[in-house]
Coordinates of C-alpha atoms in Angstrom, one line a residue:
M54 CA 148.0 149.0 7.2
P55 CA 145.9 147.3 9.9
Q56 CA 147.2 147.8 13.4
P57 CA 147.3 144.9 15.9
N58 CA 144.6 144.9 18.6
D59 CA 142.5 147.4 16.6
L60 CA 138.9 146.8 17.7
S61 CA 137.5 149.9 15.9
R62 CA 136.7 147.9 12.8
S63 CA 136.6 144.3 11.6
L64 CA 139.8 143.0 9.9
V65 CA 138.0 140.1 8.3
A66 CA 136.4 140.7 4.9
L67 CA 132.6 140.5 5.0
D68 CA 130.7 138.3 2.6
Q69 CA 127.1 139.1 3.4
D70 CA 125.7 136.3 1.2
S71 CA 127.3 133.7 3.5
T72 CA 127.1 135.5 6.8
I73 CA 124.2 135.5 9.4
I74 CA 124.4 138.8 11.3
A75 CA 122.6 139.0 14.6
V76 CA 122.4 141.4 17.6
V77 CA 121.0 140.9 21.1
E78 CA 119.4 143.6 23.3
M79 CA 119.9 142.1 26.7
S80 CA 118.0 142.7 30.0
Q81 CA 117.5 140.8 33.2
S82 CA 114.1 139.5 32.2
S83 CA 114.4 138.9 28.4
W84 CA 116.7 139.0 25.4
L85 CA 115.5 140.5 22.1
V86 CA 117.4 138.9 19.1
A87 CA 117.3 140.6 15.7
G88 CA 119.0 139.2 12.6
M89 CA 119.8 139.6 8.9
L90 CA 119.7 136.4 7.0
P91 CA 121.1 135.8 3.5
G92 CA 118.4 134.9 1.0
I93 CA 115.6 135.9 3.4
E94 CA 113.8 139.2 2.7
R95 CA 112.4 139.7 6.1
Q96 CA 114.6 140.6 9.0
P97 CA 113.5 138.3 11.9
R98 CA 113.2 139.4 15.5
K99 CA 112.6 137.1 18.4
K100 CA 112.2 137.7 22.2
L101 CA 113.7 134.9 24.3
E102 CA 114.1 134.2 28.0
P103 CA 117.7 134.8 29.1
S104 CA 119.0 131.4 28.0
P105 CA 122.2 130.8 26.0
E106 CA 120.9 127.4 24.8
R107 CA 117.7 128.9 23.3
L108 CA 119.8 131.7 21.7
L109 CA 122.1 129.1 20.1
A110 CA 119.1 127.1 18.9
L111 CA 117.6 130.2 17.3
L112 CA 120.8 131.0 15.5
H113 CA 121.0 127.4 14.2
R114 CA 117.3 127.6 13.0
W115 CA 118.1 130.9 11.2
R116 CA 121.1 129.2 9.6
D117 CA 118.9 126.3 8.4
E118 CA 116.4 128.8 6.9
A119 CA 119.2 130.5 5.0
I120 CA 120.5 127.2 3.7
G121 CA 117.0 126.3 2.6
A122 CA 116.9 129.5 0.6
G123 CA 119.9 128.3 -1.3
K124 CA 122.7 130.2 0.6
E125 CA 125.9 128.6 1.9
I126 CA 126.4 129.8 5.4
T127 CA 130.0 129.9 6.6
R128 CA 129.9 132.5 9.3
I129 CA 127.5 133.5 12.1
A130 CA 128.4 137.0 13.6
L131 CA 126.6 138.1 16.7
A132 CA 127.1 141.2 18.9
F133 CA 125.6 142.7 22.0
E134 CA 126.4 145.7 24.3
A135 CA 128.7 145.3 27.3
G136 CA 126.7 145.4 30.5
R137 CA 125.8 143.6 33.7
D138 CA 126.2 140.2 32.2
G139 CA 129.8 140.7 31.4
F140 CA 131.6 138.6 28.8
W141 CA 130.6 135.0 29.7
L142 CA 128.0 134.8 26.9
A143 CA 130.6 135.8 24.3
R144 CA 133.0 133.1 25.5
W145 CA 130.3 130.5 25.6
L146 CA 129.2 131.3 22.0
R147 CA 132.7 131.4 20.7
A148 CA 133.3 127.9 22.1
R149 CA 130.4 126.7 20.0
G150 CA 131.4 128.2 16.7
V151 CA 129.6 131.6 16.8
E152 CA 131.7 134.7 16.2
A153 CA 130.6 136.8 19.2
H154 CA 131.5 140.4 19.8
V155 CA 130.8 142.9 22.7
I156 CA 130.1 146.5 21.7
H157 CA 131.1 149.5 23.8
P158 CA 127.7 151.1 24.6
S159 CA 129.1 154.6 24.4
S160 CA 130.4 154.1 20.9
V161 CA 127.0 153.6 19.3
A162 CA 125.7 156.8 17.8
V163 CA 122.2 157.8 18.8
S164 CA 119.7 160.5 17.8
R165 CA 120.3 163.9 19.5
E166 CA 116.6 164.7 19.7
H167 CA 115.5 166.1 23.0
R168 CA 112.8 163.4 23.3
R169 CA 113.7 160.4 21.2
A170 CA 111.8 157.2 21.2
K171 CA 113.6 154.4 22.9
T172 CA 112.5 150.8 22.8
D173 CA 114.2 147.4 22.6
R174 CA 113.1 147.1 19.0
L175 CA 114.7 150.5 18.1
D176 CA 117.8 149.6 20.0
T177 CA 118.3 146.4 18.0
E178 CA 118.0 148.5 14.8
L179 CA 120.7 150.8 16.0
L180 CA 122.9 147.9 17.0
K181 CA 122.4 146.2 13.6
R182 CA 123.4 149.4 11.7
G183 CA 126.5 149.9 13.8
F184 CA 127.5 146.2 13.8
L185 CA 127.0 145.9 10.0
G186 CA 129.3 149.0 9.4
W187 CA 131.9 147.5 11.8
L188 CA 131.8 144.2 9.9
R189 CA 132.4 146.0 6.6
G190 CA 135.6 147.4 8.1
E191 CA 134.4 151.0 8.3
R192 CA 135.5 153.2 11.2
G193 CA 133.2 155.2 13.3
H194 CA 130.2 152.9 13.5
C195 CA 131.0 151.3 16.9
T196 CA 133.9 149.9 18.9
M197 CA 134.3 146.5 20.3
A198 CA 135.5 145.6 23.7
R199 CA 138.2 143.0 24.2
I200 CA 136.8 139.8 25.6
P201 CA 139.0 138.7 28.5
T202 CA 139.6 135.1 29.6
I203 CA 138.2 133.8 32.9
A204 CA 141.7 133.8 34.4
E205 CA 142.1 137.5 33.4
E206 CA 138.8 138.4 35.0
D207 CA 139.6 136.4 38.1
A208 CA 143.0 138.2 38.5
K209 CA 141.2 141.5 39.0
R210 CA 139.0 140.3 41.9
P211 CA 141.5 140.5 44.8
N212 CA 142.4 144.1 44.1
R213 CA 138.8 145.1 43.6
E214 CA 137.6 143.3 46.7
R215 CA 140.4 145.0 48.7
E216 CA 139.2 148.4 47.5
C217 CA 135.7 147.7 48.6
L218 CA 137.0 146.5 52.0
V219 CA 139.1 149.6 52.5
R220 CA 136.1 151.7 51.8
E221 CA 134.1 149.7 54.3
R222 CA 136.9 150.1 56.9
T223 CA 136.8 153.9 56.4
R224 CA 133.0 154.0 56.8
I225 CA 133.1 152.1 60.0
V226 CA 135.9 154.2 61.5
N227 CA 134.1 157.5 60.5
R228 CA 130.8 156.2 61.9
M229 CA 132.5 155.4 65.3
K230 CA 134.3 158.7 65.4
G231 CA 131.0 160.5 64.6
T232 CA 129.2 158.7 67.4
L233 CA 131.9 159.6 69.9
A234 CA 132.1 163.2 68.7
R235 CA 128.4 163.7 69.6
L236 CA 129.4 162.8 73.2
G237 CA 132.4 165.1 73.2
I238 CA 135.1 162.4 72.8
R239 CA 137.6 163.2 70.1
N240 CA 140.8 161.5 71.0
F241 CA 139.8 157.9 70.3
K242 CA 141.4 156.1 67.3
P243 CA 139.5 152.8 66.4
T244 CA 142.4 151.6 64.2
L245 CA 144.9 151.2 67.1
R246 CA 145.8 147.7 68.2
K247 CA 144.3 148.1 71.7
A248 CA 141.3 150.2 70.7
A249 CA 138.8 147.6 71.9
E250 CA 140.3 147.6 75.4
R251 CA 140.5 151.3 75.6
L252 CA 136.8 151.6 74.5
A253 CA 135.7 150.2 77.8
T254 CA 137.5 153.0 79.7
L255 CA 136.2 156.0 77.8
H256 CA 134.3 158.7 79.7
T257 CA 132.5 161.8 78.4
P258 CA 133.7 165.3 79.3
E259 CA 131.0 165.3 82.0
G260 CA 132.8 162.3 83.7
S261 CA 130.1 159.7 83.0
V262 CA 130.7 156.4 81.2
L263 CA 129.3 155.7 77.7
P264 CA 125.6 155.2 77.5
P265 CA 124.7 151.5 77.2
N266 CA 123.2 151.6 73.7
V267 CA 126.2 153.7 72.4
S268 CA 128.6 151.3 74.1
A269 CA 126.9 148.2 72.5
E270 CA 126.9 149.9 69.1
L271 CA 130.6 150.7 69.3
Q272 CA 131.4 147.2 70.4
R273 CA 129.6 145.8 67.4
N274 CA 131.4 148.3 65.1
M275 CA 134.7 147.3 66.6
A276 CA 134.0 143.6 65.9
R277 CA 133.0 144.4 62.3
L278 CA 136.1 146.6 61.9
G279 CA 138.3 143.7 63.1
F280 CA 136.7 141.3 60.7
V281 CA 137.2 143.7 57.8
V282 CA 140.8 144.4 58.7
S283 CA 141.5 140.6 58.9
Q284 CA 140.0 140.1 55.4
I285 CA 142.2 142.9 54.0
K286 CA 145.3 141.2 55.5
E287 CA 144.2 137.9 54.1
I288 CA 143.9 139.3 50.6
E289 CA 147.3 141.0 50.9
G290 CA 149.0 137.8 52.3
A291 CA 147.5 135.6 49.5
R292 CA 148.7 138.1 46.8
Q293 CA 152.3 138.1 48.3
K294 CA 152.2 134.3 48.4
R295 CA 151.3 134.1 44.7
L296 CA 154.0 136.6 43.7
E297 CA 156.6 134.4 45.6
Q298 CA 155.4 131.1 44.3
E299 CA 155.1 132.1 40.6
P300 CA 157.5 135.0 40.2
E301 CA 158.1 134.4 36.4
T302 CA 154.5 134.2 35.4
E303 CA 153.9 137.2 33.0
P304 CA 151.4 139.2 35.2
H305 CA 153.4 138.5 38.3
A306 CA 156.7 139.4 36.7
M307 CA 155.2 142.7 35.5
V308 CA 154.0 143.4 39.0
R309 CA 157.5 142.7 40.5
H310 CA 159.1 144.8 37.7
L311 CA 156.8 147.7 38.2
A312 CA 157.2 147.6 42.0
R313 CA 160.9 148.4 41.6
V314 CA 160.0 152.0 40.8
V315 CA 160.4 154.0 44.0
G316 CA 157.0 155.4 44.9
I317 CA 155.0 152.5 43.5
G318 CA 154.0 149.8 46.0
V319 CA 152.8 146.3 45.4
E320 CA 149.2 147.3 45.7
T321 CA 149.4 150.0 43.0
A322 CA 151.5 147.8 40.8
D323 CA 149.0 144.9 41.1
M324 CA 146.1 147.2 40.2
L325 CA 147.8 148.7 37.2
V326 CA 149.0 145.4 35.8
N327 CA 145.7 143.6 36.1
E328 CA 143.5 146.5 35.0
V329 CA 145.5 148.0 32.1
L330 CA 149.2 147.1 31.6
S331 CA 148.7 143.4 30.9
R332 CA 146.0 144.1 28.2
P333 CA 147.2 144.1 24.6
M334 CA 146.9 147.7 23.6
R335 CA 147.2 149.1 20.1
D336 CA 149.4 152.1 20.9
R337 CA 150.0 154.8 23.6
K338 CA 146.8 156.6 22.6
A339 CA 144.8 153.5 23.3
V340 CA 146.4 153.2 26.8
A341 CA 145.5 156.8 27.7
R342 CA 142.0 156.5 26.3
Y343 CA 141.4 153.2 28.3
A344 CA 142.2 155.1 31.5
G345 CA 139.9 158.0 30.6
L346 CA 142.8 160.4 30.8
T347 CA 142.3 162.0 27.3
G348 CA 140.6 165.4 26.8
S349 CA 137.2 166.1 25.3
P350 CA 137.5 169.3 23.2
D351 CA 134.4 171.2 22.1
E352 CA 135.3 173.0 18.8
S353 CA 132.7 174.4 16.4
G354 CA 133.2 177.4 14.2
A355 CA 135.0 180.0 16.3
K356 CA 134.3 178.2 19.6
R357 CA 137.2 176.6 21.2
R358 CA 137.0 175.1 24.7
E359 CA 138.1 172.1 26.6
Q360 CA 135.4 170.1 28.5
G361 CA 137.8 168.3 30.7
L362 CA 138.6 164.6 30.9
A363 CA 136.5 162.2 28.8
K364 CA 136.1 159.8 31.8
A365 CA 135.0 157.1 29.4
G366 CA 137.6 154.5 30.5
N367 CA 138.5 152.6 33.6
A368 CA 137.7 154.7 36.7
R369 CA 140.0 152.7 39.0
V370 CA 143.0 153.3 36.7
R371 CA 142.2 157.0 36.4
R372 CA 141.9 157.5 40.2
G373 CA 145.0 155.4 40.8
M374 CA 147.0 157.3 38.3
I375 CA 146.1 160.8 39.6
Q376 CA 147.1 159.7 43.1
L377 CA 150.3 158.1 41.8
A378 CA 151.2 161.2 39.9
W379 CA 151.2 163.3 43.1
R380 CA 153.2 160.6 44.8
F381 CA 155.6 160.4 41.9
L382 CA 156.5 164.1 42.3
R383 CA 157.4 163.4 45.9
F384 CA 159.6 160.3 45.4
Q385 CA 161.0 161.0 41.9
Q386 CA 161.8 164.7 42.0
N387 CA 164.8 164.4 39.7
S388 CA 163.1 162.4 37.0
A389 CA 162.4 163.8 33.5
L390 CA 158.7 163.6 34.0
A391 CA 158.9 165.5 37.3
R392 CA 161.1 168.2 35.8
W393 CA 158.6 168.5 32.9
Y394 CA 155.8 169.1 35.4
Q395 CA 157.8 171.6 37.5
A396 CA 158.7 173.6 34.4
R397 CA 155.0 174.0 33.4
T398 CA 153.8 174.9 36.9
A399 CA 156.4 177.5 37.8
D400 CA 153.7 180.1 38.2
H401 CA 152.4 178.0 41.3
R402 CA 148.8 178.6 40.3
A403 CA 146.4 176.0 41.6
A404 CA 144.5 175.8 38.4
T405 CA 147.7 175.1 36.4
R406 CA 148.8 172.4 38.9
K407 CA 145.4 170.8 38.7
T408 CA 145.5 170.7 34.9
M409 CA 149.1 169.6 34.6
I410 CA 148.8 166.7 37.1
V411 CA 146.3 165.0 34.8
A412 CA 148.8 165.5 31.9
L413 CA 151.5 164.0 34.1
A414 CA 149.3 161.0 35.0
R415 CA 148.7 160.4 31.3
K416 CA 152.4 160.6 30.4
L417 CA 153.4 158.5 33.5
L418 CA 150.9 155.7 32.5
I419 CA 152.3 155.6 29.0
A420 CA 155.8 155.5 30.3
L421 CA 155.0 152.7 32.7
W422 CA 153.3 150.7 29.9
R423 CA 156.4 150.9 27.8
F424 CA 158.5 150.1 30.9
V425 CA 156.8 146.8 31.5
T426 CA 156.1 145.7 28.0
T427 CA 159.2 146.8 26.0
G428 CA 161.7 147.4 28.8
E429 CA 162.1 151.1 27.8
T430 CA 163.9 152.9 30.7
L431 CA 162.3 155.7 32.7
E432 CA 164.7 158.7 32.4
G433 CA 165.9 159.8 35.8
V434 CA 163.7 157.4 37.7
V435 CA 165.2 155.7 40.8
L436 CA 164.6 151.9 40.9
R437 CA 164.8 149.5 43.9
P438 CA 167.4 146.7 43.6
A439 CA 166.1 143.7 41.7
G440 CA 165.1 140.7 43.8

């Protein structure tokens, strides 16, 4: 029985005599379009400049050729690999009657030769074979990515921008501390409220004031740090305002519901909801796989070994869940998941703890997914009062 949200194969029966099948190998300078046309023996291939209008005109021209060959065309199916251009082209084509799909690049099987030929022409042939198998409903050829709406993509931007700004804040602080450490000054904290005022009073261990070039550099870094901190506060304030103004909107309601768990703040809840928990997932395995928290076994003959995490999913979710797992052990010591972890790390070996924290992160992500989507309770987990 077909499962909902299953993108590993097409759930629509393929009638190849009435379907134009096309793939696009995309780059910044050009698009190479290859197709399979009913009633046409040749398999056309055309290089275009990156233009959606010209791509749509080419598909319509191919449709007219197939109709001229006596075929009735009822479907145009097109696919391309996910990449720098994102999903805008798929949305644009779908709005104009083209069935557009986005392929996970890592799901396309390639030759394992040490030195294999790789050109755009050969890549389109690989994509055509994989896409045709997917359209026939066969598993294992390739996997499609879910195409988000503009609103869903836009909802991810504040959290991702804040993450970049936090990294920038850390870089500035470390650069200032390094500059002062070379002069023997180690007790200055750039993040304090009156750090800019205290900077003018600093002296080296020799008793001299800061050199003029160093002082000017630090002043510029302080100004840059203040600007970055103000932008972080602006993003956090805007997010809190949205949560208060639209508390019942589905993503916002999920954030508020998830933030009730002691140990999970609004920032973590917002990231998890917009990156993974609000996506329509097939099952718990798909949730763990999307986060890259599944294993990658290497088994052949008598060989049995584990290569570690697949890391093929969302890196932000994976990093966040590993951090949350450690925090969960601190704030939810009496929960069923924490007791499960403690029972399996009773030997206190570092290697065991490192392995099991990943397993805990995977179990915790699945439990949180069920918590916000189906309302399934978290056994032993302490919740904040609703409100």
